[in-house]
Amino acid sequence: DPVFTMKGVTKVYDTGGAKVHALAGVDLELPGGELAVLLGPSGSGKSTLLNILGGLDHVTDGRVWFRDLELTAMRDRELTRYRRDHVGFIFQFYNLVPSLTARENVQLVTDVARDPMPAAEALELVGLGHRMDHFPAEMSGGEQQRVAIARAIAKRPGVLLCDEPTGALDSKTGIQVLEALHQINRDFGTATVVITHNADIQKIAHRVIFFQDGRISRIQENTERLAPA
Ligand code: ADP
Ligand code: ADP
């Protein structure tokens, strides 16, 4: 069954007279359990689509489902609950609270989640069992991003939405982040949608979805998928 279904999705931004068609009639079915990469030039609509899937933004027209929940029929309160219960977000910048340790940053989420795993378990999953009591400033960029991943997965979300998760990292630390995402997708079957220019992540994706001018121009199934070393 698809994890996300989009039918005729349009998003128009109206910035004082000038209308921008960020999405211009998108139909999409994303199979469950997959890691999908969104690729395309800047301004082609990738972030807009990710924000709609994450319940952070409304469509102008069309319909969107997460499994059998229709996001486009939800009020803001229900969308907030949807995000809290089902969605893990990972962004380019880690947004950790500097005055809290790695464990405490993850606990911010596990304290309010419906069925969380212990913060320590989430940190161990991303290879940071030995860094739990460190503060963000005491960790490398790759470690901080893995704390952000631990925070995102600790509530056992159905889906992980990642916007340039390795954008601020060099290629070596980017690989640690890639490996964490790959392992979570493989071991938990967490559907993962990633906006990334990182060629290594594209290699482990089940499919790559190409955007052009607010439309999906092509979907490439990755039959020669590589498992990371
Ligand atoms: P991408 O992620 O592929 O770079 P975006 O989804 O960010 O593309 O943007 C698609 C289009 O929508 C761009 O033309 C962008 O300028 C416009 N856009 C995105 N967000 C807003 C906004 N909040 N207000 C106005 N225009 C926006
Ligand atoms: P609440 O009313 O419970 O504080 P929010 O709307 O602040 O709800 O967010 C609920 C969840 O959605 C958060 O735990 C967070 O994971 C995610 N979320 C919402 N907005 C953002 C955002 N702009 N950046 C990152 N995560 C967000």
PDB file of C-alpha atoms and ligand atoms in Angstrom:
ATOM      1  CA  ASP A   1       0.000   0.000   0.000  1.00  0.00           C
ATOM      2  CA  PRO A   2       1.226   3.506  -0.721  1.00  0.00           C
ATOM      3  CA  VAL A   3       2.429   5.574   2.205  1.00  0.00           C
ATOM      4  CA  PHE A   4       1.495   8.792   0.381  1.00  0.00           C
ATOM      5  CA  THR A   5      -0.984   9.437  -2.426  1.00  0.00           C
ATOM      6  CA  MET A   6      -1.268  12.815  -4.152  1.00  0.00           C
ATOM      7  CA  LYS A   7      -3.933  13.629  -6.726  1.00  0.00           C
ATOM      8  CA  GLY A   8      -3.874  16.788  -8.803  1.00  0.00           C
ATOM      9  CA  VAL A   9      -1.923  18.748  -6.203  1.00  0.00           C
ATOM     10  CA  THR A  10      -1.431  22.415  -6.970  1.00  0.00           C
ATOM     11  CA  LYS A  11       0.274  24.983  -4.789  1.00  0.00           C
ATOM     12  CA  VAL A  12       0.129  28.631  -5.701  1.00  0.00           C
ATOM     13  CA  TYR A  13       1.963  31.274  -3.687  1.00  0.00           C
ATOM     14  CA  ASP A  14       0.450  34.707  -4.060  1.00  0.00           C
ATOM     15  CA  THR A  15       3.086  37.260  -3.154  1.00  0.00           C
ATOM     16  CA  GLY A  16       1.273  40.535  -3.602  1.00  0.00           C
ATOM     17  CA  GLY A  17       0.062  40.230  -7.189  1.00  0.00           C
ATOM     18  CA  ALA A  18       2.674  37.864  -8.595  1.00  0.00           C
ATOM     19  CA  LYS A  19       1.486  34.257  -8.538  1.00  0.00           C
ATOM     20  CA  VAL A  20       4.009  31.439  -8.340  1.00  0.00           C
ATOM     21  CA  HIS A  21       2.883  27.930  -9.245  1.00  0.00           C
ATOM     22  CA  ALA A  22       5.188  26.006  -6.916  1.00  0.00           C
ATOM     23  CA  LEU A  23       3.332  22.764  -7.739  1.00  0.00           C
ATOM     24  CA  ALA A  24       1.336  22.510 -10.952  1.00  0.00           C
ATOM     25  CA  GLY A  25      -0.822  19.372 -10.804  1.00  0.00           C
ATOM     26  CA  VAL A  26       1.178  16.599  -9.151  1.00  0.00           C
ATOM     27  CA  ASP A  27      -0.019  12.985  -9.051  1.00  0.00           C
ATOM     28  CA  LEU A  28       2.116  10.624  -7.021  1.00  0.00           C
ATOM     29  CA  GLU A  29       1.912   7.294  -5.223  1.00  0.00           C
ATOM     30  CA  LEU A  30       4.841   6.512  -2.959  1.00  0.00           C
ATOM     31  CA  PRO A  31       5.110   2.827  -2.032  1.00  0.00           C
ATOM     32  CA  GLY A  32       5.508   2.099   1.680  1.00  0.00           C
ATOM     33  CA  GLY A  33       8.849   1.123   3.126  1.00  0.00           C
ATOM     34  CA  GLU A  34      10.917   2.871   0.499  1.00  0.00           C
ATOM     35  CA  LEU A  35      13.591   5.519   0.530  1.00  0.00           C
ATOM     36  CA  ALA A  36      12.787   8.058  -2.191  1.00  0.00           C
ATOM     37  CA  VAL A  37      14.943  10.969  -3.309  1.00  0.00           C
ATOM     38  CA  LEU A  38      13.502  14.196  -4.735  1.00  0.00           C
ATOM     39  CA  LEU A  39      15.774  15.768  -7.311  1.00  0.00           C
ATOM     40  CA  GLY A  40      15.509  18.843  -9.508  1.00  0.00           C
ATOM     41  CA  PRO A  41      16.648  22.422  -9.954  1.00  0.00           C
ATOM     42  CA  SER A  42      16.221  25.043  -7.263  1.00  0.00           C
ATOM     43  CA  GLY A  43      12.672  26.373  -7.300  1.00  0.00           C
ATOM     44  CA  SER A  44      11.164  23.276  -8.956  1.00  0.00           C
ATOM     45  CA  GLY A  45       8.843  22.530  -6.020  1.00  0.00           C
ATOM     46  CA  LYS A  46      10.651  19.874  -3.955  1.00  0.00           C
ATOM     47  CA  SER A  47      10.462  21.628  -0.577  1.00  0.00           C
ATOM     48  CA  THR A  48       6.873  22.653  -1.193  1.00  0.00           C
ATOM     49  CA  LEU A  49       5.959  19.008  -1.799  1.00  0.00           C
ATOM     50  CA  LEU A  50       7.869  17.840   1.287  1.00  0.00           C
ATOM     51  CA  ASN A  51       6.160  20.472   3.451  1.00  0.00           C
ATOM     52  CA  ILE A  52       2.740  19.374   2.184  1.00  0.00           C
ATOM     53  CA  LEU A  53       3.507  15.706   2.934  1.00  0.00           C
ATOM     54  CA  GLY A  54       4.644  16.770   6.413  1.00  0.00           C
ATOM     55  CA  GLY A  55       1.467  18.699   7.130  1.00  0.00           C
ATOM     56  CA  LEU A  56       3.433  21.939   7.433  1.00  0.00           C
ATOM     57  CA  ASP A  57       1.702  23.583   4.487  1.00  0.00           C
ATOM     58  CA  HIS A  58      -1.702  23.485   2.776  1.00  0.00           C
ATOM     59  CA  VAL A  59      -2.395  22.703  -0.875  1.00  0.00           C
ATOM     60  CA  THR A  60      -4.160  25.205  -3.101  1.00  0.00           C
ATOM     61  CA  ASP A  61      -5.968  22.398  -4.919  1.00  0.00           C
ATOM     62  CA  GLY A  62      -5.943  18.609  -5.055  1.00  0.00           C
ATOM     63  CA  ARG A  63      -5.909  15.870  -2.420  1.00  0.00           C
ATOM     64  CA  VAL A  64      -3.218  14.211  -0.301  1.00  0.00           C
ATOM     65  CA  TRP A  65      -3.367  11.050   1.801  1.00  0.00           C
ATOM     66  CA  PHE A  66      -0.960   9.551   4.326  1.00  0.00           C
ATOM     67  CA  ARG A  67      -1.993   5.883   4.224  1.00  0.00           C
ATOM     68  CA  ASP A  68      -5.782   6.223   4.666  1.00  0.00           C
ATOM     69  CA  LEU A  69      -5.649   9.587   6.443  1.00  0.00           C
ATOM     70  CA  GLU A  70      -6.586  12.460   4.148  1.00  0.00           C
ATOM     71  CA  LEU A  71      -4.308  15.377   5.043  1.00  0.00           C
ATOM     72  CA  THR A  72      -6.261  17.765   2.824  1.00  0.00           C
ATOM     73  CA  ALA A  73      -9.383  17.132   4.920  1.00  0.00           C
ATOM     74  CA  MET A  74      -7.661  17.981   8.213  1.00  0.00           C
ATOM     75  CA  ARG A  75      -7.900  21.127  10.261  1.00  0.00           C
ATOM     76  CA  ASP A  76      -4.716  22.615  11.691  1.00  0.00           C
ATOM     77  CA  ARG A  77      -5.176  20.873  15.046  1.00  0.00           C
ATOM     78  CA  GLU A  78      -5.441  17.491  13.337  1.00  0.00           C
ATOM     79  CA  LEU A  79      -2.419  18.282  11.177  1.00  0.00           C
ATOM     80  CA  THR A  80      -0.448  19.080  14.317  1.00  0.00           C
ATOM     81  CA  ARG A  81      -1.433  15.706  15.740  1.00  0.00           C
ATOM     82  CA  TYR A  82      -0.539  14.029  12.444  1.00  0.00           C
ATOM     83  CA  ARG A  83       2.956  15.571  12.561  1.00  0.00           C
ATOM     84  CA  ARG A  84       3.438  14.675  16.184  1.00  0.00           C
ATOM     85  CA  ASP A  85       2.339  11.052  15.809  1.00  0.00           C
ATOM     86  CA  HIS A  86       3.562  10.098  12.344  1.00  0.00           C
ATOM     87  CA  VAL A  87       6.264  12.382  10.954  1.00  0.00           C
ATOM     88  CA  GLY A  88       9.949  12.779  11.727  1.00  0.00           C
ATOM     89  CA  PHE A  89      11.564  15.872  10.213  1.00  0.00           C
ATOM     90  CA  ILE A  90      15.251  16.306   9.462  1.00  0.00           C
ATOM     91  CA  PHE A  91      16.567  19.568   8.066  1.00  0.00           C
ATOM     92  CA  GLN A  92      19.932  20.833   6.861  1.00  0.00           C
ATOM     93  CA  PHE A  93      20.477  22.595  10.168  1.00  0.00           C
ATOM     94  CA  TYR A  94      20.051  20.410  13.184  1.00  0.00           C
ATOM     95  CA  ASN A  95      17.997  22.759  15.382  1.00  0.00           C
ATOM     96  CA  LEU A  96      19.287  21.195  18.595  1.00  0.00           C
ATOM     97  CA  VAL A  97      18.807  23.084  21.845  1.00  0.00           C
ATOM     98  CA  PRO A  98      22.363  24.152  22.780  1.00  0.00           C
ATOM     99  CA  SER A  99      21.796  24.107  26.541  1.00  0.00           C
ATOM    100  CA  LEU A 100      20.594  20.484  26.523  1.00  0.00           C
ATOM    101  CA  THR A 101      22.613  17.275  26.132  1.00  0.00           C
ATOM    102  CA  ALA A 102      22.044  14.868  23.247  1.00  0.00           C
ATOM    103  CA  ARG A 103      19.840  12.722  25.467  1.00  0.00           C
ATOM    104  CA  GLU A 104      17.825  15.711  26.706  1.00  0.00           C
ATOM    105  CA  ASN A 105      17.325  16.951  23.151  1.00  0.00           C
ATOM    106  CA  VAL A 106      15.828  13.583  22.206  1.00  0.00           C
ATOM    107  CA  GLN A 107      13.747  13.523  25.407  1.00  0.00           C
ATOM    108  CA  LEU A 108      12.013  16.734  24.312  1.00  0.00           C
ATOM    109  CA  VAL A 109      10.276  14.527  21.745  1.00  0.00           C
ATOM    110  CA  THR A 110       9.951  11.280  23.702  1.00  0.00           C
ATOM    111  CA  ASP A 111       8.288  13.153  26.590  1.00  0.00           C
ATOM    112  CA  VAL A 112       5.318  14.056  24.380  1.00  0.00           C
ATOM    113  CA  ALA A 113       5.200  11.146  21.908  1.00  0.00           C
ATOM    114  CA  ARG A 114       2.499   8.503  21.997  1.00  0.00           C
ATOM    115  CA  ASP A 115       4.672   5.377  21.827  1.00  0.00           C
ATOM    116  CA  PRO A 116       8.315   6.469  21.944  1.00  0.00           C
ATOM    117  CA  MET A 117      11.443   4.383  22.287  1.00  0.00           C
ATOM    118  CA  PRO A 118      13.801   5.405  25.114  1.00  0.00           C
ATOM    119  CA  ALA A 119      16.024   8.348  24.128  1.00  0.00           C
ATOM    120  CA  ALA A 120      19.105   6.208  24.844  1.00  0.00           C
ATOM    121  CA  GLU A 121      17.924   3.537  22.409  1.00  0.00           C
ATOM    122  CA  ALA A 122      17.383   6.105  19.636  1.00  0.00           C
ATOM    123  CA  LEU A 123      20.885   7.510  20.214  1.00  0.00           C
ATOM    124  CA  GLU A 124      22.400   4.026  20.159  1.00  0.00           C
ATOM    125  CA  LEU A 125      20.668   3.327  16.846  1.00  0.00           C
ATOM    126  CA  VAL A 126      22.520   6.225  15.222  1.00  0.00           C
ATOM    127  CA  GLY A 127      25.823   5.201  16.788  1.00  0.00           C
ATOM    128  CA  LEU A 128      25.889   7.834  19.527  1.00  0.00           C
ATOM    129  CA  GLY A 129      25.594   5.661  22.616  1.00  0.00           C
ATOM    130  CA  HIS A 130      28.884   7.159  23.830  1.00  0.00           C
ATOM    131  CA  ARG A 131      27.800  10.777  23.295  1.00  0.00           C
ATOM    132  CA  MET A 132      24.511  10.883  25.194  1.00  0.00           C
ATOM    133  CA  ASP A 133      25.642  13.354  27.833  1.00  0.00           C
ATOM    134  CA  HIS A 134      27.491  15.647  25.448  1.00  0.00           C
ATOM    135  CA  PHE A 135      26.215  19.073  24.498  1.00  0.00           C
ATOM    136  CA  PRO A 136      25.778  20.042  20.827  1.00  0.00           C
ATOM    137  CA  ALA A 137      28.834  22.341  20.927  1.00  0.00           C
ATOM    138  CA  GLU A 138      30.954  19.324  21.960  1.00  0.00           C
ATOM    139  CA  MET A 139      29.937  17.322  18.890  1.00  0.00           C
ATOM    140  CA  SER A 140      30.856  17.396  15.194  1.00  0.00           C
ATOM    141  CA  GLY A 141      28.330  18.398  12.548  1.00  0.00           C
ATOM    142  CA  GLY A 142      27.767  14.763  11.604  1.00  0.00           C
ATOM    143  CA  GLU A 143      27.176  13.811  15.235  1.00  0.00           C
ATOM    144  CA  GLN A 144      24.770  16.705  15.725  1.00  0.00           C
ATOM    145  CA  GLN A 145      22.811  15.661  12.666  1.00  0.00           C
ATOM    146  CA  ARG A 146      22.660  12.111  14.009  1.00  0.00           C
ATOM    147  CA  VAL A 147      21.227  13.486  17.266  1.00  0.00           C
ATOM    148  CA  ALA A 148      18.598  15.189  15.090  1.00  0.00           C
ATOM    149  CA  ILE A 149      17.926  11.831  13.401  1.00  0.00           C
ATOM    150  CA  ALA A 150      17.635  10.120  16.803  1.00  0.00           C
ATOM    151  CA  ARG A 151      15.181  12.821  17.840  1.00  0.00           C
ATOM    152  CA  ALA A 152      13.171  12.275  14.649  1.00  0.00           C
ATOM    153  CA  ILE A 153      12.984   8.463  14.946  1.00  0.00           C
ATOM    154  CA  ALA A 154      12.483   8.214  18.729  1.00  0.00           C
ATOM    155  CA  LYS A 155       8.733   8.615  18.346  1.00  0.00           C
ATOM    156  CA  ARG A 156       8.707   5.688  15.842  1.00  0.00           C
ATOM    157  CA  PRO A 157       7.299   7.785  13.007  1.00  0.00           C
ATOM    158  CA  GLY A 158       5.708   6.167   9.949  1.00  0.00           C
ATOM    159  CA  VAL A 159       7.659   8.516   7.746  1.00  0.00           C
ATOM    160  CA  LEU A 160      10.889  10.484   7.798  1.00  0.00           C
ATOM    161  CA  LEU A 161      11.020  13.680   5.750  1.00  0.00           C
ATOM    162  CA  CYS A 162      14.513  15.057   5.159  1.00  0.00           C
ATOM    163  CA  ASP A 163      15.390  18.355   3.476  1.00  0.00           C
ATOM    164  CA  GLU A 164      19.103  18.393   2.526  1.00  0.00           C
ATOM    165  CA  PRO A 165      20.161  16.356   5.581  1.00  0.00           C
ATOM    166  CA  THR A 166      23.816  16.324   4.515  1.00  0.00           C
ATOM    167  CA  GLY A 167      23.816  19.842   3.082  1.00  0.00           C
ATOM    168  CA  ALA A 168      25.987  21.236   5.871  1.00  0.00           C
ATOM    169  CA  LEU A 169      28.349  18.253   6.096  1.00  0.00           C
ATOM    170  CA  ASP A 170      31.484  17.172   4.272  1.00  0.00           C
ATOM    171  CA  SER A 171      31.243  13.958   2.288  1.00  0.00           C
ATOM    172  CA  LYS A 172      32.867  11.795   4.977  1.00  0.00           C
ATOM    173  CA  THR A 173      30.502  12.803   7.795  1.00  0.00           C
ATOM    174  CA  GLY A 174      27.656  12.852   5.264  1.00  0.00           C
ATOM    175  CA  ILE A 175      28.182   9.115   4.895  1.00  0.00           C
ATOM    176  CA  GLN A 176      27.506   8.532   8.604  1.00  0.00           C
ATOM    177  CA  VAL A 177      24.185  10.315   8.197  1.00  0.00           C
ATOM    178  CA  LEU A 178      23.420   8.327   5.051  1.00  0.00           C
ATOM    179  CA  GLU A 179      24.181   5.076   6.863  1.00  0.00           C
ATOM    180  CA  ALA A 180      21.878   6.016   9.733  1.00  0.00           C
ATOM    181  CA  LEU A 181      19.021   6.802   7.322  1.00  0.00           C
ATOM    182  CA  HIS A 182      19.633   3.610   5.362  1.00  0.00           C
ATOM    183  CA  GLN A 183      19.678   1.468   8.499  1.00  0.00           C
ATOM    184  CA  ILE A 184      16.437   2.972   9.843  1.00  0.00           C
ATOM    185  CA  ASN A 185      14.685   2.452   6.508  1.00  0.00           C
ATOM    186  CA  ARG A 186      15.937  -1.130   6.288  1.00  0.00           C
ATOM    187  CA  ASP A 187      15.355  -2.210   9.893  1.00  0.00           C
ATOM    188  CA  PHE A 188      12.081  -0.409  10.644  1.00  0.00           C
ATOM    189  CA  GLY A 189      10.660  -0.047   7.138  1.00  0.00           C
ATOM    190  CA  THR A 190      10.274   3.671   7.815  1.00  0.00           C
ATOM    191  CA  ALA A 191       9.256   5.377   4.583  1.00  0.00           C
ATOM    192  CA  THR A 192      11.875   8.047   3.938  1.00  0.00           C
ATOM    193  CA  VAL A 193      11.658  10.973   1.535  1.00  0.00           C
ATOM    194  CA  VAL A 194      14.874  12.942   1.062  1.00  0.00           C
ATOM    195  CA  ILE A 195      15.613  16.131  -0.847  1.00  0.00           C
ATOM    196  CA  THR A 196      19.305  15.811  -1.570  1.00  0.00           C
ATOM    197  CA  HIS A 197      22.011  16.462  -4.107  1.00  0.00           C
ATOM    198  CA  ASN A 198      24.132  13.849  -2.342  1.00  0.00           C
ATOM    199  CA  ALA A 199      25.003  11.252  -5.000  1.00  0.00           C
ATOM    200  CA  ASP A 200      25.691   8.604  -2.343  1.00  0.00           C
ATOM    201  CA  ILE A 201      22.149   8.894  -1.000  1.00  0.00           C
ATOM    202  CA  GLN A 202      20.771   8.712  -4.546  1.00  0.00           C
ATOM    203  CA  LYS A 203      22.604   5.390  -4.954  1.00  0.00           C
ATOM    204  CA  ILE A 204      20.817   3.775  -1.995  1.00  0.00           C
ATOM    205  CA  ALA A 205      17.359   5.156  -2.901  1.00  0.00           C
ATOM    206  CA  HIS A 206      14.625   2.819  -4.162  1.00  0.00           C
ATOM    207  CA  ARG A 207      13.500   5.555  -6.526  1.00  0.00           C
ATOM    208  CA  VAL A 208      14.508   9.018  -7.625  1.00  0.00           C
ATOM    209  CA  ILE A 209      11.722  11.475  -8.433  1.00  0.00           C
ATOM    210  CA  PHE A 210      12.723  14.297 -10.777  1.00  0.00           C
ATOM    211  CA  PHE A 211      11.056  17.713 -10.567  1.00  0.00           C
ATOM    212  CA  GLN A 212      10.839  20.402 -13.217  1.00  0.00           C
ATOM    213  CA  ASP A 213       8.768  23.591 -12.956  1.00  0.00           C
ATOM    214  CA  GLY A 214       6.423  22.289 -10.264  1.00  0.00           C
ATOM    215  CA  ARG A 215       5.826  18.979 -11.987  1.00  0.00           C
ATOM    216  CA  ILE A 216       7.240  15.481 -11.718  1.00  0.00           C
ATOM    217  CA  SER A 217       9.090  14.990 -14.982  1.00  0.00           C
ATOM    218  CA  ARG A 218      10.364  11.465 -14.421  1.00  0.00           C
ATOM    219  CA  ILE A 219      10.555   8.689 -11.828  1.00  0.00           C
ATOM    220  CA  GLN A 220      13.527   6.400 -11.940  1.00  0.00           C
ATOM    221  CA  GLU A 221      13.388   3.088 -10.119  1.00  0.00           C
ATOM    222  CA  ASN A 222      16.758   2.105  -8.833  1.00  0.00           C
ATOM    223  CA  THR A 223      17.172  -1.511  -9.851  1.00  0.00           C
ATOM    224  CA  GLU A 224      20.881  -1.472  -9.093  1.00  0.00           C
ATOM    225  CA  ARG A 225      20.502  -0.151  -5.603  1.00  0.00           C
ATOM    226  CA  LEU A 226      23.650  -0.149  -3.560  1.00  0.00           C
ATOM    227  CA  ALA A 227      23.810  -0.976   0.089  1.00  0.00           C
ATOM    228  CA  PRO A 228      26.317   1.328   1.767  1.00  0.00           C
ATOM    229  CA  ALA A 229      29.606  -0.307   2.690  1.00  0.00           C
TER     230      ALA A 229
HETATM  231  P1  ADP B   1      12.807  23.702  -4.383  1.00  0.00           P
HETATM  232  O1  ADP B   1      12.659  23.063  -3.062  1.00  0.00           O
HETATM  233  O2  ADP B   1      12.759  22.729  -5.526  1.00  0.00           O
HETATM  234  O3  ADP B   1      13.988  24.614  -4.482  1.00  0.00           O
HETATM  235  P2  ADP B   1      10.508  25.264  -3.567  1.00  0.00           P
HETATM  236  O4  ADP B   1       9.395  24.294  -3.310  1.00  0.00           O
HETATM  237  O5  ADP B   1      11.241  25.807  -2.420  1.00  0.00           O
HETATM  238  O6  ADP B   1      11.519  24.613  -4.625  1.00  0.00           O
HETATM  239  O7  ADP B   1       9.931  26.490  -4.394  1.00  0.00           O
HETATM  240  C1  ADP B   1       9.078  26.360  -5.525  1.00  0.00           C
HETATM  241  C2  ADP B   1       8.665  27.756  -5.978  1.00  0.00           C
HETATM  242  O8  ADP B   1       7.799  28.327  -4.992  1.00  0.00           O
HETATM  243  C3  ADP B   1       9.818  28.723  -6.137  1.00  0.00           C
HETATM  244  O9  ADP B   1       9.521  29.559  -7.238  1.00  0.00           O
HETATM  245  C4  ADP B   1       9.798  29.498  -4.854  1.00  0.00           C
HETATM  246  O10 ADP B   1      10.332  30.780  -5.024  1.00  0.00           O
HETATM  247  C5  ADP B   1       8.328  29.548  -4.515  1.00  0.00           C
HETATM  248  N1  ADP B   1       8.069  29.615  -3.067  1.00  0.00           N
HETATM  249  C6  ADP B   1       8.403  28.678  -2.150  1.00  0.00           C
HETATM  250  N2  ADP B   1       8.004  29.044  -0.932  1.00  0.00           N
HETATM  251  C7  ADP B   1       7.390  30.249  -1.068  1.00  0.00           C
HETATM  252  C8  ADP B   1       6.757  31.150  -0.169  1.00  0.00           C
HETATM  253  N3  ADP B   1       6.642  30.868   1.132  1.00  0.00           N
HETATM  254  N4  ADP B   1       6.240  32.281  -0.676  1.00  0.00           N
HETATM  255  C9  ADP B   1       6.324  32.553  -1.993  1.00  0.00           C
HETATM  256  N5  ADP B   1       6.907  31.752  -2.902  1.00  0.00           N
HETATM  257  C10 ADP B   1       7.437  30.617  -2.446  1.00  0.00           C
HETATM  258  P1  ADP B   2       2.725  21.436  19.100  1.00  0.00           P
HETATM  259  O1  ADP B   2       1.469  22.271  19.116  1.00  0.00           O
HETATM  260  O2  ADP B   2       2.530  20.049  19.643  1.00  0.00           O
HETATM  261  O3  ADP B   2       3.926  22.159  19.661  1.00  0.00           O
HETATM  262  P2  ADP B   2       3.900  21.837  16.478  1.00  0.00           P
HETATM  263  O4  ADP B   2       3.053  22.373  15.376  1.00  0.00           O
HETATM  264  O5  ADP B   2       4.847  22.795  17.123  1.00  0.00           O
HETATM  265  O6  ADP B   2       2.968  21.148  17.560  1.00  0.00           O
HETATM  266  O7  ADP B   2       4.744  20.617  15.919  1.00  0.00           O
HETATM  267  C1  ADP B   2       4.392  19.269  16.110  1.00  0.00           C
HETATM  268  C2  ADP B   2       5.552  18.466  15.585  1.00  0.00           C
HETATM  269  O8  ADP B   2       5.709  18.735  14.198  1.00  0.00           O
HETATM  270  C3  ADP B   2       6.841  18.807  16.252  1.00  0.00           C
HETATM  271  O9  ADP B   2       7.150  17.873  17.259  1.00  0.00           O
HETATM  272  C4  ADP B   2       7.841  18.742  15.164  1.00  0.00           C
HETATM  273  O10 ADP B   2       8.434  17.450  15.095  1.00  0.00           O
HETATM  274  C5  ADP B   2       7.075  18.934  13.890  1.00  0.00           C
HETATM  275  N1  ADP B   2       7.239  20.281  13.314  1.00  0.00           N
HETATM  276  C6  ADP B   2       6.274  21.189  13.150  1.00  0.00           C
HETATM  277  N2  ADP B   2       6.733  22.279  12.566  1.00  0.00           N
HETATM  278  C7  ADP B   2       8.032  22.085  12.354  1.00  0.00           C
HETATM  279  C8  ADP B   2       9.055  22.871  11.768  1.00  0.00           C
HETATM  280  N3  ADP B   2       8.850  24.086  11.243  1.00  0.00           N
HETATM  281  N4  ADP B   2      10.288  22.365  11.763  1.00  0.00           N
HETATM  282  C9  ADP B   2      10.493  21.144  12.253  1.00  0.00           C
HETATM  283  N5  ADP B   2       9.583  20.341  12.777  1.00  0.00           N
HETATM  284  C10 ADP B   2       8.346  20.810  12.844  1.00  0.00           C
END
